[in-house]
């Protein structure tokens, strides 16, 4: 919310111009009642139709001026709302991409949610600027109008309206909470029906139509209830506002007779006051009750959801400088939460340039966590991960990113040329460097097939198989000068021969190579193996582990290299 | 013109008593609203006469209270009518979609949009209809009230509305280009964000978040330009609409002014005339409701389309001493005239290149999907596991026991057998972690899918490429555990791996929807075409 307001404040000029035009829009509201009153009082009632018609024409002219003001307001909305939307999108995208947790990566539906909420903020901001502003201008203009025509009754008019507005303001937070609950219920319904309907095959396979129906129906009913709860709140709010709008009229007619009789109020003044209230103030207040407050609440809810989607994280960046390119891990322990079983437990390990370590173990046991610890994306709960003598997550980010490169299993390819994708981590690389890297990792036939460095890639590497995408991601890191390279199942979609070629290419660079293995064949190529299987990790050479660790022996036996498949995985 | 959804909409309105209450409430509130300007006129005349008349003020208050309370009740009634009708439609539709089963004739995304979007639209039918009726009645009532004051007022009003309406109609065409551009660019930004989000680990480990933000935001200037264009168009529309009401009001006021001059009308009547003009114009603002009604009817038709789809016949497979037998089975283009017999207790592998019909065969032989022709006999207790299982249910633990009443211990045992227990206890809330919050890799999800099949203790286990993402270590462990946990059961495995086929007792080799051969892996291996299935015929 604070961000939102400060962004709007950043476009103060635009907002001020908008308000300037609003003054024009307020003119008919300010003079309207008086002109109508005068038209009757001095014109028609006084037997002078020409004067009456002229006053009404003056009113018409004012209406045109007001409409002109409104037109300008709308035409200028773009210069306030669009930059605000730009800033919001920029902030959300930056927040998502900087999110340090990296555990629950937002999926397509989360991105769609973000897009939807940004649009809500855009529309709602425009709505607030149009309606709330119009409301303010009209009400104020009309109230001043009442004050100048029927000053004796001004307090009767102002007090109920102010009381209603204050009450309404006090109700807003609880209204917003209910609105938020309703939005959440909406999303839960979409989620529940979405997961069941995309998983119909699995529902059938589990013979679980009844349970699936139950889960969905529960969310559907909860949502209906949430909607009705919001309606109750809305109805209360509408009543408060309607009372605030009508009370002045009732008070006015009830208290006017003695004043009229004593000559303190003229016919025109009473008429004008009622016209101000019925034609300007009341419609404005109704607008507030019906739409503006809904819009404000949608705005608040959307901003809150966006904030959750893209938390602002001011990470305290480290400034330590590593003294060399060696890793020292001492007694490292890490778990997802204090209650959960640790993923890594009591791991000690030294890595020097030239080392080639393979990490093996069942998938999901925490091998990827090793990669996150080594790259400084996460800090251990206990123990230390030192790089060149400094805790790796405290090393100056630029130095760390330069020295340590991670290739995760999920490849990152974006829309752009192959060259842009390959130079992502090494913007300085020449075409020769790129082609050399591509050759080294065995991706030259692929590069030739897709049309060279200038070929364009679609979203998410569209048109490439998963293995081909991985080859490009590997080549991208090969171009860099990183001394530490971590392959986190980065070759899982390659066939064994291609995988071996990639690993050899990196091993020849004489830096530190850590391979988080998808296949046990990776262990045979490494000069040390780390076995992770849920308990305390085992470390040693392949031969040493075969001799000393029954577990490792079993793994190798289970894998049974005589049946080693040379089958590439099916292409996506 | 009648639409297929109209009957459904009719039953939506009729199934609940609330629309009638809403109608009644609207009738009272509208009557109050129609009498209000006249009462206000009387009250103002009273004020101007300088004499306080209690009855006049009380009458005004009573009418205003009727309108205010009626509005308040109306808001709640409308919301509960709509939301209950929506919920009813959603339950009905989801139930039907679940009945239709797998494979569904409706694509998942389409089905979801029918449940969330179309049901929401169609649920609003009663409120839309009542709003239209009420607006029409109150506009007509306003014209009658004007006529009762002075027929000239009504005449002026009725004449000026169409003229004023014409004025705004002529230039109301919205430039669709900007809207289209806006949507396109917005989609482009989303697609870029999705790209970057799937590469979050790369971005984080390389520290390039800021640069990638810029990349995602590259199309923004075009978005802002299109957006500004949309506001300018709207400004033009507002300008014309903003002139309409004052134009009509002034016409009526002038007529009323002459009425006052000639003594036909009181000063207060001028206010009444103003009030009724505004009320009469209400219908202009509600014209959009006609579009809403059309949208509602279109949505209802989309719902009916699903409800009228007949579920394929799905006779329960007959028990046949543990033998799975297919005779002349065809499913669309995917399977053609398949004869097959898998003896009880066999470990059978289904192989073939992509598109050969492997998954369809797997689905048919366990009774998961219906056949177009032919006959399937087999077991009634079949456990399925898939390459990409959809994990359903509220928590991870529940997703394993999904569709059964298995307790915690059984869930745990199944997870242990599927080699996924060690992963699950490391989740933030262990087995209680909500499915949506669990960071699971493809291999982990596959093993949960296996646990889900194991927990049902089936006579036949069908694994549709269900171990494709497991590394060799894990696959071997799972394989061993399956053999122990489900000793002697029939197992049918769709696989791409030669090693798996080699372990099977029987290999079913599919090609273009037909069985090309059934024999052991060693026997088939002599055939070059068979070898090509594994060595990359793609």
XYZ file of N, CA, C and O in Angstrom, chain B residues 56-176:
484
model
N -46.865 15.379 6.054
C -46.024 15.479 4.862
C -44.603 14.995 5.148
O -44.022 14.222 4.376
N -44.049 15.431 6.289
C -42.680 15.050 6.631
C -42.604 13.554 6.933
O -41.679 12.849 6.472
N -43.585 13.041 7.683
C -43.568 11.611 8.020
C -43.686 10.769 6.749
O -42.988 9.757 6.575
N -44.559 11.155 5.865
C -44.729 10.446 4.578
C -43.409 10.406 3.802
O -42.990 9.368 3.297
N -42.728 11.549 3.768
C -41.429 11.617 3.076
C -40.442 10.650 3.730
O -39.756 9.874 3.045
N -40.386 10.700 5.068
C -39.455 9.826 5.785
C -39.785 8.359 5.546
O -38.895 7.519 5.351
N -41.085 8.043 5.552
C -41.520 6.665 5.370
C -41.080 6.137 4.004
O -40.540 5.030 3.874
N -41.318 6.964 2.976
C -40.936 6.532 1.618
C -39.431 6.360 1.497
O -38.939 5.384 0.921
N -38.699 7.335 2.066
C -37.238 7.247 1.993
C -36.765 6.000 2.718
O -35.900 5.268 2.223
N -37.352 5.730 3.888
C -36.956 4.545 4.652
C -37.246 3.287 3.847
O -36.429 2.356 3.793
N -38.400 3.249 3.189
C -38.739 2.093 2.356
C -37.676 1.857 1.294
O -37.211 0.737 1.084
N -37.280 2.949 0.661
C -36.299 2.794 -0.409
C -34.946 2.337 0.140
O -34.312 1.430 -0.394
N -34.516 2.979 1.240
C -33.198 2.655 1.792
C -33.155 1.217 2.304
O -32.248 0.449 1.982
N -34.166 0.840 3.091
C -34.200 -0.523 3.620
C -34.350 -1.530 2.479
O -33.687 -2.572 2.445
N -35.207 -1.182 1.513
C -35.396 -2.062 0.366
C -34.089 -2.284 -0.382
O -33.759 -3.413 -0.755
N -33.334 -1.221 -0.563
C -32.033 -1.348 -1.231
C -31.120 -2.277 -0.458
O -30.445 -3.142 -1.034
N -31.087 -2.053 0.870
C -30.192 -2.856 1.711
C -30.556 -4.325 1.636
O -29.694 -5.194 1.452
N -31.852 -4.611 1.760
C -32.296 -6.008 1.661
C -31.983 -6.552 0.279
O -31.533 -7.685 0.109
N -32.202 -5.691 -0.731
C -31.970 -6.104 -2.117
C -30.542 -6.552 -2.351
O -30.287 -7.542 -3.033
N -29.573 -5.832 -1.749
C -28.163 -6.185 -1.945
C -27.905 -7.604 -1.444
O -27.307 -8.435 -2.140
N -28.400 -7.897 -0.239
C -28.158 -9.228 0.333
C -28.905 -10.303 -0.451
O -28.347 -11.355 -0.788
N -30.174 -10.002 -0.771
C -30.966 -10.990 -1.508
C -30.358 -11.291 -2.868
O -30.254 -12.447 -3.276
N -29.932 -10.222 -3.543
C -29.350 -10.417 -4.875
C -28.101 -11.274 -4.766
O -27.911 -12.226 -5.529
N -27.240 -10.945 -3.802
C -25.996 -11.706 -3.667
C -26.285 -13.154 -3.319
O -25.664 -14.071 -3.866
N -27.243 -13.377 -2.406
C -27.449 -14.772 -2.025
C -28.156 -15.531 -3.137
O -27.867 -16.701 -3.365
N -29.048 -14.877 -3.871
C -29.676 -15.543 -5.013
C -28.608 -15.965 -6.024
O -28.539 -17.124 -6.439
N -27.776 -14.988 -6.385
C -26.754 -15.268 -7.394
C -25.771 -16.321 -6.907
O -25.465 -17.279 -7.621
N -25.268 -16.156 -5.676
C -24.200 -17.067 -5.284
C -24.732 -18.478 -5.063
O -24.035 -19.446 -5.336
N -25.974 -18.593 -4.576
C -26.512 -19.947 -4.409
C -26.818 -20.603 -5.755
O -26.558 -21.792 -5.948
N -27.320 -19.808 -6.686
C -27.564 -20.363 -8.022
C -26.242 -20.774 -8.660
O -26.126 -21.841 -9.261
N -25.216 -19.917 -8.492
C -23.897 -20.231 -9.045
C -23.362 -21.522 -8.431
O -22.874 -22.407 -9.135
N -23.465 -21.622 -7.103
C -22.957 -22.818 -6.424
C -23.697 -24.058 -6.916
O -23.095 -25.107 -7.162
N -25.016 -23.919 -7.070
C -25.815 -25.049 -7.543
C -25.352 -25.499 -8.923
O -25.125 -26.683 -9.179
N -25.162 -24.509 -9.828
C -24.700 -24.832 -11.186
C -23.308 -25.457 -11.147
O -23.018 -26.426 -11.851
N -22.449 -24.885 -10.299
C -21.079 -25.404 -10.240
C -21.041 -26.831 -9.746
O -20.306 -27.666 -10.276
N -21.849 -27.113 -8.720
C -21.856 -28.486 -8.200
C -22.377 -29.442 -9.258
O -21.824 -30.508 -9.493
N -23.477 -29.027 -9.904
C -24.088 -29.864 -10.939
C -23.082 -30.141 -12.065
O -22.900 -31.277 -12.492
N -22.413 -29.064 -12.486
C -21.486 -29.190 -13.620
C -20.258 -30.013 -13.241
O -19.843 -30.891 -14.004
N -19.682 -29.757 -12.054
C -18.495 -30.548 -11.690
C -18.874 -32.004 -11.529
O -18.108 -32.890 -11.905
N -20.067 -32.248 -10.959
C -20.512 -33.631 -10.815
C -20.606 -34.308 -12.177
O -20.135 -35.430 -12.361
N -21.169 -33.585 -13.138
C -21.320 -34.149 -14.484
C -19.954 -34.407 -15.120
O -19.727 -35.463 -15.711
N -19.049 -33.436 -14.966
C -17.720 -33.607 -15.566
C -17.009 -34.814 -14.957
O -16.308 -35.553 -15.644
N -17.212 -35.014 -13.651
C -16.609 -36.182 -13.005
C -17.256 -37.467 -13.507
O -16.591 -38.483 -13.689
N -18.573 -37.404 -13.761
C -19.268 -38.571 -14.320
C -18.737 -38.935 -15.693
O -18.605 -40.103 -16.032
N -18.472 -37.898 -16.483
C -17.981 -38.153 -17.846
C -16.641 -38.863 -17.786
O -16.294 -39.623 -18.677
N -15.885 -38.596 -16.734
C -14.655 -39.332 -16.471
C -13.553 -39.081 -17.471
O -13.488 -38.025 -18.102
N -12.709 -40.113 -17.622
C -11.520 -39.974 -18.450
C -11.621 -40.872 -19.642
O -12.070 -42.005 -19.497
N -11.252 -40.499 -20.841
C -10.834 -39.140 -21.205
C -12.053 -38.241 -21.387
O -13.052 -38.673 -21.945
N -11.942 -37.008 -20.918
C -13.073 -36.102 -20.991
C -13.179 -35.499 -22.383
O -12.168 -35.179 -22.994
N -14.406 -35.376 -22.900
C -14.560 -34.714 -24.208
C -14.255 -33.218 -24.129
O -14.174 -32.554 -25.153
N -14.092 -32.678 -22.903
C -13.812 -31.245 -22.760
C -12.397 -31.061 -22.224
O -12.025 -31.690 -21.232
N -11.613 -30.216 -22.888
C -10.243 -29.976 -22.445
C -10.282 -29.385 -21.033
O -11.217 -28.674 -20.681
N -9.230 -29.706 -20.256
C -9.256 -29.329 -18.843
C -9.460 -27.823 -18.646
O -10.314 -27.402 -17.864
N -8.684 -27.020 -19.374
C -8.786 -25.569 -19.199
C -10.179 -25.061 -19.538
O -10.749 -24.220 -18.846
N -10.738 -25.633 -20.593
C -12.082 -25.268 -21.027
C -13.099 -25.638 -19.942
O -13.975 -24.850 -19.582
N -12.940 -26.836 -19.396
C -13.860 -27.294 -18.358
C -13.787 -26.382 -17.132
O -14.805 -26.006 -16.562
N -12.563 -26.011 -16.748
C -12.401 -25.137 -15.580
C -13.082 -23.794 -15.845
O -13.786 -23.259 -14.987
N -12.918 -23.267 -17.057
C -13.516 -21.959 -17.324
C -15.043 -22.069 -17.350
O -15.751 -21.129 -17.012
N -15.560 -23.232 -17.721
C -17.014 -23.399 -17.649
C -17.474 -23.426 -16.190
O -18.497 -22.852 -15.848
N -16.706 -24.105 -15.354
C -17.117 -24.210 -13.945
C -16.979 -22.860 -13.240
O -17.867 -22.434 -12.505
N -15.860 -22.177 -13.457
C -15.651 -20.927 -12.727
C -16.354 -19.756 -13.424
O -17.122 -19.046 -12.802
N -16.101 -19.576 -14.712
C -16.635 -18.412 -15.407
C -18.098 -18.531 -15.783
O -18.935 -17.743 -15.344
N -18.430 -19.551 -16.567
C -19.791 -19.641 -17.105
C -20.839 -19.831 -16.014
O -21.924 -19.257 -16.086
N -20.520 -20.655 -15.023
C -21.498 -20.842 -13.947
C -21.720 -19.534 -13.205
O -22.847 -19.227 -12.801
N -20.653 -18.756 -13.037
C -20.792 -17.456 -12.381
C -21.711 -16.547 -13.180
O -22.605 -15.897 -12.620
N -21.518 -16.520 -14.490
C -22.387 -15.690 -15.342
C -23.838 -16.150 -15.275
O -24.754 -15.357 -15.063
N -24.024 -17.456 -15.467
C -25.386 -17.978 -15.547
C -26.100 -17.850 -14.197
O -27.324 -17.680 -14.156
N -25.345 -17.919 -13.111
C -25.949 -17.808 -11.788
C -26.602 -16.454 -11.554
O -27.471 -16.306 -10.705
N -26.175 -15.455 -12.337
C -26.714 -14.112 -12.146
C -28.027 -13.874 -12.876
O -28.545 -12.755 -12.865
N -28.587 -14.912 -13.483
C -29.747 -14.725 -14.355
C -30.926 -14.045 -13.656
O -31.504 -13.091 -14.174
N -31.267 -14.521 -12.447
C -32.447 -13.973 -11.780
C -32.257 -12.481 -11.524
O -33.145 -11.666 -11.802
N -31.076 -12.126 -11.010
C -30.820 -10.728 -10.678
C -30.828 -9.863 -11.946
O -31.403 -8.769 -11.962
N -30.231 -10.375 -13.016
C -30.215 -9.611 -14.261
C -31.634 -9.364 -14.767
O -31.995 -8.236 -15.135
N -32.429 -10.425 -14.778
C -33.806 -10.288 -15.263
C -34.585 -9.285 -14.406
O -35.254 -8.399 -14.927
N -34.460 -9.455 -13.089
C -35.221 -8.579 -12.200
C -34.756 -7.126 -12.354
O -35.578 -6.206 -12.397
N -33.429 -6.941 -12.470
C -32.925 -5.584 -12.660
C -33.529 -4.960 -13.922
O -33.959 -3.804 -13.920
N -33.564 -5.752 -14.993
C -34.121 -5.239 -16.246
C -35.589 -4.863 -16.079
O -36.023 -3.779 -16.486
N -36.340 -5.758 -15.456
C -37.773 -5.500 -15.273
C -37.968 -4.261 -14.402
O -38.741 -3.356 -14.740
N -37.256 -4.214 -13.288
C -37.408 -3.099 -12.358
C -37.045 -1.778 -13.038
O -37.765 -0.779 -12.901
N -35.948 -1.788 -13.792
C -35.542 -0.558 -14.459
C -36.613 -0.114 -15.458
O -36.962 1.071 -15.526
N -37.100 -1.079 -16.218
C -38.120 -0.738 -17.204
C -39.370 -0.192 -16.516
O -39.909 0.851 -16.914
N -39.782 -0.894 -15.454
C -40.982 -0.460 -14.741
C -40.768 0.922 -14.148
O -41.624 1.806 -14.258
N -39.589 1.132 -13.537
C -39.428 2.412 -12.867
C -39.254 3.541 -13.887
O -39.725 4.660 -13.647
N -38.661 3.250 -15.037
C -38.587 4.282 -16.070
C -39.981 4.615 -16.604
O -40.349 5.792 -16.763
N -40.757 3.567 -16.864
C -42.118 3.782 -17.350
C -42.927 4.532 -16.294
O -43.660 5.486 -16.602
N -42.732 4.116 -15.032
C -43.436 4.779 -13.941
C -43.082 6.246 -13.856
O -43.936 7.105 -13.602
N -41.793 6.550 -14.082
C -41.350 7.935 -14.023
C -42.039 8.767 -15.102
O -42.453 9.905 -14.862
N -42.171 8.179 -16.301
C -42.840 8.902 -17.391
C -44.311 9.137 -17.040
O -44.848 10.240 -17.229
N -44.957 8.093 -16.469
C -46.354 8.242 -16.046
C -46.460 9.346 -15.000
O -47.347 10.212 -15.058
N -45.517 9.339 -14.030
C -45.554 10.355 -12.978
C -45.396 11.751 -13.567
O -46.087 12.694 -13.150
N -44.484 11.857 -14.557
C -44.324 13.152 -15.237
C -45.641 13.573 -15.870
O -46.080 14.716 -15.771
N -46.293 12.609 -16.527
C -47.559 12.896 -17.199
C -48.623 13.321 -16.195
O -49.451 14.202 -16.472
N -48.595 12.684 -14.999
C -49.581 13.041 -13.976
C -49.372 14.484 -13.500
O -50.314 15.197 -13.195
N -48.076 14.894 -13.431
C -47.784 16.285 -13.058
C -48.315 17.220 -14.138
O -48.994 18.194 -13.869
N -47.930 16.896 -15.375
C -48.296 17.743 -16.508
C -47.947 16.952 -17.762
O -46.790 16.552 -17.944
N -48.918 16.686 -18.619
C -48.629 15.819 -19.779
C -47.530 16.391 -20.649
O -46.781 15.680 -21.315
N -47.389 17.743 -20.611
C -46.358 18.356 -21.455
C -44.956 17.891 -21.041
O -44.071 17.715 -21.879
N -44.780 17.723 -19.708
C -43.463 17.266 -19.211
C -43.117 15.905 -19.784
O -42.004 15.670 -20.287
N -44.112 14.997 -19.709
C -43.871 13.649 -20.224
C -43.556 13.707 -21.711
O -42.641 13.021 -22.196
N -44.279 14.539 -22.439
C -44.060 14.642 -23.881
C -42.642 15.136 -24.173
O -41.926 14.562 -25.001
N -42.248 16.191 -23.461
C -40.899 16.729 -23.672
C -39.851 15.667 -23.360
O -38.889 15.449 -24.105
N -40.061 14.955 -22.245
C -39.101 13.916 -21.854
C -39.000 12.835 -22.914
O -37.914 12.494 -23.392
N -40.163 12.302 -23.301
C -40.169 11.190 -24.256
C -39.537 11.613 -25.582
O -38.843 10.829 -26.227
N -39.763 12.880 -25.987
C -39.172 13.338 -27.250
C -37.668 13.572 -27.135
O -36.918 13.298 -28.063
N -37.259 14.099 -25.975
C -35.844 14.488 -25.888
C -34.914 13.299 -25.701
O -33.760 13.344 -26.127
N -35.416 12.219 -25.066
C -34.514 11.079 -24.814
C -33.955 10.465 -26.092
O -32.737 10.330 -26.233
N -34.832 10.112 -27.065
C -34.268 9.508 -28.275
C -33.314 10.445 -29.005
O -32.275 10.010 -29.517
N -33.643 11.752 -29.027
C -32.763 12.711 -29.712
C -31.393 12.740 -29.038
O -30.348 12.646 -29.684
N -31.415 12.841 -27.707
C -30.164 12.862 -26.969
C -29.413 11.545 -27.143
O -28.194 11.519 -27.294
N -30.206 10.451 -27.151
C -29.587 9.139 -27.332
C -28.877 9.045 -28.669
O -27.754 8.544 -28.750
N -29.526 9.594 -29.690
C -28.949 9.589 -31.029
C -27.600 10.303 -31.041
O -26.637 9.865 -31.656
N -27.574 11.407 -30.300
C -26.367 12.220 -30.216
C -25.172 11.393 -29.754
O -24.077 11.495 -30.310
N -25.407 10.545 -28.710
C -24.247 9.796 -28.239
C -23.995 8.538 -29.055
O -22.871 8.110 -29.213
N -25.048 7.954 -29.626
C -24.882 6.709 -30.368
C -23.919 6.859 -31.543
O -23.146 5.976 -31.847
N -24.017 8.041 -32.205
C -23.312 8.190 -33.480
C -21.809 7.964 -33.371
O -21.186 7.472 -34.290
N -21.246 8.322 -32.222
C -19.780 8.228 -32.151
C -19.281 7.282 -31.081
O -18.211 7.434 -30.557
N -20.125 6.305 -30.750
C -19.766 5.453 -29.622
C -18.861 4.280 -29.978
O -18.627 3.411 -29.165
N -18.418 4.250 -31.221
C -17.629 3.083 -31.597
C -16.252 3.093 -30.932
O -15.451 4.001 -31.083
N -16.030 2.090 -30.169
C -14.771 1.994 -29.408
C -13.682 1.519 -30.356
O -13.880 0.610 -31.133
N -12.522 2.155 -30.303
C -11.440 1.656 -31.141
C -10.892 0.372 -30.533
O -10.319 0.378 -29.458
N -11.114 -0.717 -31.260
C -10.764 -2.027 -30.716
C -9.256 -2.287 -30.787
O -8.741 -3.134 -30.079
